[in-house]
Amino acid sequence: MPTGSESESRKLLKRLRETLAEESEGQERLDHITSIIAECMATEVCSIYLFRDAETLELCATEGLQREAVHQTRMRLGEGLVGRVARMGQNINTADAPATRGFRYMPETGEERYSSFLGIPISRLGERLGVLVVQSKIARTFTDDEVYALEVVAMVLAEMTELGAFTGEGAALSARHQHPALFRGLVGQEGTARGHVWLHEPRVVVTNPIAEDPDSEKERLEEAVKQLQVSVDDMLDGAGIADKDQRDVLETYRMFAHSRGWLRRMEENIDRGLSAEAAVEKEQSAARTRLQSAPDLYIRERMHDLDDLSRRLLRILTGQGKETGAEMPGDPILVARDIGPGDLLDYGRSLRGIVLEGGSVGSHAAIVARALAIPLVIHARAITTEALNGDQILVDGEQGIVHLRPEDNIISAFNDKIAMQAKAQERYADLRDQPARTLDGTTIALTMNAGLMADLPSLEGSGAEGVGLFRTELQFLANRNVPKRGHLAQLYGRVMDAAKGKPVVFRTLDIGSDKVLPYMKRPEEPNPALGWRAIRVGLDRPGVMRMQLQALIRAANGRPLHVMFPFIAQLDEYRTARALLEDEIERERRLGRVLPESVKIGSMLETPSMAFAPSAFFRETDFISIGGNDLKQFFFAADRENEQVRMRYDTLNVSFLNMLQMIVNRCAETETPVSFCGEDAGRPIEALCMCAIGLRALSMRPASIGPVKHLLRRVDLAGVRAAIDEARDSGQQSVRETVKAHLQEQLAGQTGAV
């Protein structure tokens, strides 16, 4: 921007600062601001539109349009040029607004007289707040310097909106962070919780977006960046990482911190009138926009690195560390963009619930939440920008719904739901030591899924007969580098100790897809769920797999050992993995170490290909665990992370049950023990149907064992099998309704609903 333009930009910001410092009402401030902007930009019109709700913009102040239109003119998101700016989050700069695609004529405003149009989104770190517009009669496009000046103003308006500078009458000017809000996300871990918000990373508030002395601000920025660079260097140099891929990931983080371009862009923001803090936020927002549109997946993922660095830099500049002085409530519900397993484990069982903007149903955060039995909702879009520490919050992990600052009627209904669940849990506790035996005498083995030492107390409390799946990846995900063999051996040994002789099935490292190691460079893949993951990583990087197998062998220390390999897709993968384990056993024998009393080597069956595998696969495996979550999504070609399709297909679909039946039959032919592991194993009706087609072992989260056992003990499998056959023979797509009708009849008069 030329010197003359720069002085005009600074002059505009100075006048805005004076206006914002005046004692006045929110509407009066907005009116004054539109007049100042129109005068400084030499335009006939300046208007400010703010959101009155998530989908509706309202004209809140104007210089040049009809005054009567203020608070009367409204448009939906995407409607008209203003609505398009808000929806896209991008500027529209046109010399002929009426001829521009999307233009909508609003006669009450009188805007048909104006040809030129420049619309700038008012947003704060991705949160849409409104649109700033200037218009003029002369047909021209606004210069880059004019656009930049208005972007700076829009950012200042966003900061002041967050600080409550424009509150007044009506929804569009109502105070922020005070009204009830509903968030619909996805279920990460079932359960319900009520409590108060605890922000994992409290919002950094920029109270001084405009500065008068650019040299002083640049000195502050440079000093803060140097401090940031030293802290990043110390953090990475102290990590002691030798692996090249691990080092590359962390060196990229260091590269961003030392980027001269990053510093230069922030200094340019200061030259245009922003404070150091506001300059950092503006660059953070601009970087988000650039990286989100990048075609390269790896580059897009680096947005998280820049976000993290920007937050660290803002905390240095403002002095607002994570320790804000606020006291964690006694009933904390954690709210965060995302969170790593290490941080989540630090909170432990003190949390009542967790709500994340990101995450996935199979992510490490979800795994830890399940291990700690903490209700989790993921993909709760924009909740971190709305929630404040101490806000009342209700988490419905059954439906994936979060109520923030709920109304009294919502609280009452929620309390009733929690009371009903507590009563049911008391009933299930009475069954803890009873076998899962049906009325016709069939006994089902119910085991639990685990991944942490914290899970193991549930082994006794739930009545589980063992651990049908111990996920070993959490110890890798929670560390900055590869765990040591000795550390893993001690951990696995403690797991076996805690099991007190009950069997524990260890699944080898299952990473990739939505579980990414922080120290391993993630390959760019169009579909990670079908890419380089689990056993494929293990066989391609046998060093890590051998180390883990050695740790398991040593942990057994003369006790029985059960190991299974994940994501086997063809016979040779299982044979190669089994040979690796047998080689390590022989190696330990030669070294004179204590060997396991016995070793059972199994396989997860998660890909449809293995349902049709050669008979040799079923003969050679010591046991098979059907991995229902992945098998179902691959069978139906429906991504379980995609809400549009994940609920579209029923587990009790006849086609899926037919495949499960085929697997059960093939295992019976070779006398290979088979179990079902996954979310559906913990759903009573689904579990019952699986048992009716021949499965005799199910593995699920500990909290599901009671409900499943409760239903199994009240029915006979022959009747359920007859209902399934009836639905199949009649051409029904799913057996669910027929089975439910059968249960309604059989359980009539018994206590407890299905």
Short mmCIF file of C-alpha atoms in Angstrom, two decimals, residues 5 13 21 129 161 337 424 488 595:
data_model
loop_
_atom_site.label_atom_id
_atom_site.label_comp_id
_atom_site.label_asym_id
_atom_site.label_seq_id
_atom_site.Cartn_x
_atom_site.Cartn_y
_atom_site.Cartn_z
CA SER A 5 -2.94 5.16 1.39
CA LEU A 13 -8.45 3.37 12.39
CA ALA A 21 -13.71 4.93 23.29
CA LEU A 129 -20.38 -12.36 12.56
CA THR A 161 -18.41 -7.26 18.53
CA ARG A 337 -11.48 -27.85 19.17
CA ALA A 424 -31.50 -49.14 34.88
CA LEU A 488 5.55 -51.33 26.91
CA LEU A 595 8.28 -67.70 27.45
#
